[in-house]
Coordinates of C-alpha atoms in Angstrom, one line a residue:
M1240 CA -139.0 -16.9 7.6
T1241 CA -141.4 -14.2 6.9
L1242 CA -145.2 -14.6 7.8
D1243 CA -147.8 -13.6 5.3
F1244 CA -151.3 -13.8 6.2
S1245 CA -152.6 -11.5 3.1
F1246 CA -153.7 -14.6 1.3
L1247 CA -156.5 -15.3 3.9
D1248 CA -159.4 -13.2 2.4
W1249 CA -163.1 -14.0 2.3
S1250 CA -162.8 -15.9 -0.8
V1251 CA -160.3 -18.5 0.9
V1252 CA -162.5 -18.5 4.0
S1253 CA -165.8 -19.1 2.0
S1254 CA -164.0 -21.8 -0.2
F1255 CA -162.1 -23.9 2.2
I1256 CA -162.7 -23.0 6.0
L1257 CA -166.4 -22.2 6.2
K1258 CA -167.5 -25.7 5.0
G1259 CA -165.3 -27.2 7.7
L1260 CA -166.4 -24.9 10.4
I1261 CA -170.0 -25.9 9.6
F1262 CA -169.4 -29.4 9.9
S1263 CA -167.3 -29.0 13.2
V1264 CA -170.4 -27.0 14.6
E1265 CA -172.9 -29.8 13.4
L1266 CA -170.8 -32.7 14.6
T1267 CA -170.6 -30.9 17.9
L1268 CA -174.4 -30.1 18.4
I1269 CA -175.5 -33.5 16.9
A1270 CA -172.8 -35.5 19.2
T1271 CA -174.0 -33.3 22.3
F1272 CA -177.8 -33.9 21.8
G1273 CA -177.5 -37.7 21.1
G1274 CA -174.8 -38.0 23.7
I1275 CA -177.0 -36.4 26.4
V1276 CA -180.0 -38.4 25.5
L1277 CA -178.2 -42.0 25.5
G1278 CA -176.1 -40.7 28.3
T1279 CA -179.1 -40.1 30.5
L1280 CA -180.4 -43.5 29.6
L1281 CA -177.2 -45.1 30.7
A1282 CA -177.2 -43.1 33.8
L1283 CA -180.7 -44.3 34.8
M1284 CA -179.8 -47.8 34.0
R1285 CA -176.6 -47.6 36.5
L1286 CA -178.9 -46.1 39.0
S1287 CA -181.7 -48.6 38.8
G1288 CA -180.2 -51.0 41.1
K1289 CA -181.0 -54.2 38.7
K1290 CA -177.8 -56.0 37.8
W1291 CA -179.0 -56.8 34.3
L1292 CA -179.2 -53.1 33.7
V1293 CA -176.2 -51.9 35.8
L1294 CA -173.8 -54.2 34.5
P1295 CA -173.9 -53.5 30.6
A1296 CA -174.4 -49.9 31.2
A1297 CA -171.3 -49.9 33.5
F1298 CA -169.2 -51.8 30.9
Y1299 CA -170.1 -49.6 28.2
V1300 CA -169.2 -46.4 30.1
N1301 CA -165.9 -47.9 31.7
T1302 CA -164.8 -49.3 28.4
L1303 CA -165.3 -46.1 26.3
R1304 CA -163.8 -43.8 28.9
S1305 CA -160.8 -46.1 28.9
I1306 CA -160.0 -45.8 25.1
P1307 CA -158.3 -43.0 23.3
L1308 CA -161.0 -41.1 21.1
V1309 CA -158.7 -41.4 18.1
M1310 CA -158.6 -45.0 18.3
V1311 CA -162.6 -45.2 18.5
I1312 CA -162.7 -43.0 15.5
L1313 CA -160.5 -45.2 13.5
W1314 CA -162.2 -48.5 14.6
F1315 CA -165.8 -47.2 13.5
F1316 CA -164.4 -46.0 10.3
L1317 CA -162.3 -49.1 9.4
L1318 CA -164.4 -51.9 10.8
I1319 CA -167.8 -51.0 10.1
P1320 CA -168.5 -51.7 6.2
A1321 CA -169.2 -49.0 3.9
A1322 CA -172.5 -50.5 3.0
F1323 CA -173.6 -49.8 6.5
Y1324 CA -173.0 -46.1 6.1
A1325 CA -174.8 -46.3 2.8
A1326 CA -177.7 -48.0 4.4
V1327 CA -178.0 -45.2 7.2
G1328 CA -177.2 -42.3 5.3
G1329 CA -178.3 -43.2 1.6
E1330 CA -176.8 -41.1 -1.1
W1331 CA -175.1 -38.9 1.6
G1332 CA -173.7 -41.5 3.4
S1333 CA -172.2 -43.1 0.2
S1334 CA -170.1 -39.9 -0.4
N1335 CA -169.6 -38.6 3.1
R1336 CA -168.6 -41.9 4.9
A1337 CA -166.0 -40.0 6.9
E1338 CA -168.5 -37.4 8.1
L1339 CA -171.3 -39.9 8.9
S1340 CA -168.7 -42.2 10.7
A1341 CA -167.6 -39.2 12.9
I1342 CA -171.2 -38.5 13.9
I1343 CA -171.9 -41.8 14.9
T1344 CA -168.4 -42.1 16.8
F1345 CA -168.7 -38.9 18.6
T1346 CA -172.5 -39.7 19.7
V1347 CA -171.5 -43.1 20.9
F1348 CA -168.3 -41.9 22.7
E1349 CA -169.5 -38.8 24.4
A1350 CA -172.4 -40.8 25.8
A1351 CA -170.2 -42.5 28.2
Y1352 CA -169.0 -39.0 29.6
F1353 CA -172.5 -37.4 29.5
S1354 CA -173.7 -40.6 31.5
E1355 CA -171.4 -40.0 34.3
I1356 CA -172.4 -36.2 34.5
M1357 CA -176.1 -37.0 34.5
R1358 CA -175.4 -39.7 37.1
A1359 CA -173.7 -37.1 39.4
G1360 CA -176.6 -34.6 38.5
I1361 CA -179.3 -37.2 39.4
Q1362 CA -177.5 -38.1 42.6
S1363 CA -177.1 -34.5 43.5
V1364 CA -181.0 -34.0 44.0
P1365 CA -182.1 -34.6 47.6
K1366 CA -183.6 -38.1 48.1
G1367 CA -186.4 -36.5 50.1
Q1368 CA -187.8 -35.0 46.7
V1369 CA -187.9 -38.5 45.3
Y1370 CA -189.7 -40.0 48.1
A1371 CA -192.0 -36.9 48.2
G1372 CA -192.7 -37.9 44.4
Y1373 CA -193.6 -41.5 45.6
A1374 CA -195.7 -40.1 48.5
M1375 CA -198.0 -38.2 45.6
G1376 CA -198.4 -41.5 44.0
M1377 CA -195.9 -41.0 41.2
S1378 CA -194.2 -43.9 39.7
Y1379 CA -190.5 -44.4 39.3
R1380 CA -190.6 -43.0 35.7
Q1381 CA -192.8 -40.0 36.5
T1382 CA -190.5 -39.2 39.6
M1383 CA -187.7 -39.1 37.4
Q1384 CA -189.1 -37.4 34.3
L1385 CA -190.9 -34.6 36.5
V1386 CA -189.0 -34.1 39.5
V1387 CA -185.4 -35.3 39.4
L1388 CA -184.2 -34.8 35.8
P1389 CA -185.4 -31.2 35.3
Q1390 CA -183.1 -30.3 38.5
A1391 CA -180.4 -32.7 37.4
F1392 CA -180.2 -30.9 34.1
R1393 CA -180.1 -27.4 35.7
N1394 CA -177.4 -28.3 38.2
M1395 CA -175.3 -30.0 35.7
L1396 CA -175.9 -27.5 32.9
P1397 CA -172.4 -25.8 33.2
V1398 CA -170.5 -29.0 33.4
L1399 CA -172.7 -30.3 30.2
M1400 CA -171.6 -27.1 28.4
T1401 CA -167.8 -27.4 29.4
Q1402 CA -168.1 -31.0 28.2
T1403 CA -169.6 -29.6 25.0
I1404 CA -166.6 -27.1 24.5
I1405 CA -164.3 -30.3 25.1
L1406 CA -166.2 -31.9 22.5
F1407 CA -165.8 -29.2 19.9
Q1408 CA -162.1 -29.2 20.4
D1409 CA -161.9 -33.1 19.9
T1410 CA -163.6 -32.7 16.7
S1411 CA -160.1 -31.8 15.0
L1412 CA -159.3 -35.6 15.7
V1413 CA -161.6 -36.6 12.5
Y1414 CA -158.8 -35.6 10.4
A1415 CA -157.4 -39.2 11.1
I1416 CA -160.2 -40.5 8.8
G1417 CA -160.2 -37.6 6.3
A1418 CA -163.4 -36.0 7.4
Y1419 CA -163.8 -32.3 6.5
D1420 CA -163.7 -30.3 9.6
L1421 CA -162.6 -26.9 10.6
L1422 CA -158.8 -27.9 10.8
K1423 CA -159.0 -29.8 7.5
G1424 CA -160.4 -26.6 5.9
F1425 CA -157.3 -24.8 7.2
E1426 CA -154.9 -27.6 6.4
I1427 CA -156.2 -27.6 2.6
A1428 CA -155.9 -23.7 2.4
G1429 CA -152.4 -23.8 3.7
K1430 CA -151.5 -26.4 1.2
N1431 CA -153.1 -24.7 -1.9
F1432 CA -151.3 -21.6 -1.0
N1433 CA -148.2 -23.1 0.3
R1434 CA -148.7 -21.4 3.8
P1435 CA -149.0 -24.0 6.3
V1436 CA -147.5 -22.2 9.2
E1437 CA -149.7 -19.2 8.8
T1438 CA -152.9 -21.3 8.4
Y1439 CA -152.2 -23.4 11.4
L1440 CA -151.5 -20.4 13.5
V1441 CA -154.9 -18.8 12.5
A1442 CA -156.6 -22.2 13.2
A1443 CA -155.3 -22.1 16.7
V1444 CA -156.5 -18.5 17.0
V1445 CA -159.9 -19.3 15.7
Y1446 CA -160.2 -22.4 18.2
F1447 CA -159.0 -20.5 21.0
V1448 CA -161.5 -17.4 20.6
I1449 CA -164.4 -20.0 20.1
C1450 CA -163.5 -21.9 23.0
F1451 CA -162.6 -19.0 25.4
S1452 CA -165.9 -17.2 24.5
L1453 CA -167.9 -20.4 25.3
S1454 CA -166.1 -20.8 28.5
M1455 CA -167.0 -17.3 29.6
L1456 CA -170.5 -18.0 28.8
V1457 CA -170.3 -21.0 31.0
R1458 CA -168.9 -19.0 33.9
R1459 CA -171.7 -16.5 33.7
L1460 CA -174.2 -19.3 33.8
Q1461 CA -172.4 -20.9 36.8
K1462 CA -172.8 -17.6 38.5
K1463 CA -176.7 -17.2 37.5
I1464 CA -177.3 -20.8 38.6
A1465 CA -175.6 -20.0 42.0
I1466 CA -177.8 -17.2 42.6
I1467 CA -181.0 -19.2 41.9
R1468 CA -180.0 -21.8 44.4

């Protein structure tokens, strides 16, 4: 079999692949931001020492971390009524149920992983600084907001970025519900031109280039943080 990549010109990229790339990036950014916010809340709940906060947060985190992502994607898409997506997303949600379902699923799922990262980051901050905050008359909320969390975010930034890279790779799983992501764009282009092997090979190269470049950025960031410390 002879490989032919000549059909992959700009018109094909702009017609099929670019749309998927945009959604994959959007999904990654939205799920990362939402996951960090929700994950930080879950981490604070688990560290609060209050059972009525610790138990539900621990159940949430441990449950989602024990279930394959593709199963969670299917559950959210199949078990939640289409009326919900229409109500949440309006006209866009009605016509893009798969994409909206993917955004909700990834945000909820990744929050469990970001929670553990943030919990480790919070625990890495010396307790002496927490006590110093209390000694200055700060409340628990003020101490966390002004003293602990800024340091925790700095300490965990490389790990958070690494998890974001993994998240970008995982966006390819939305093919299970028919969402139009980067891999879906390559798949459709391959079917239209009857060149599936070439398109999947190029897709693999694109994913590699993006993820490898981001990994190098994380490595440089780790070195800078190490120097600051």
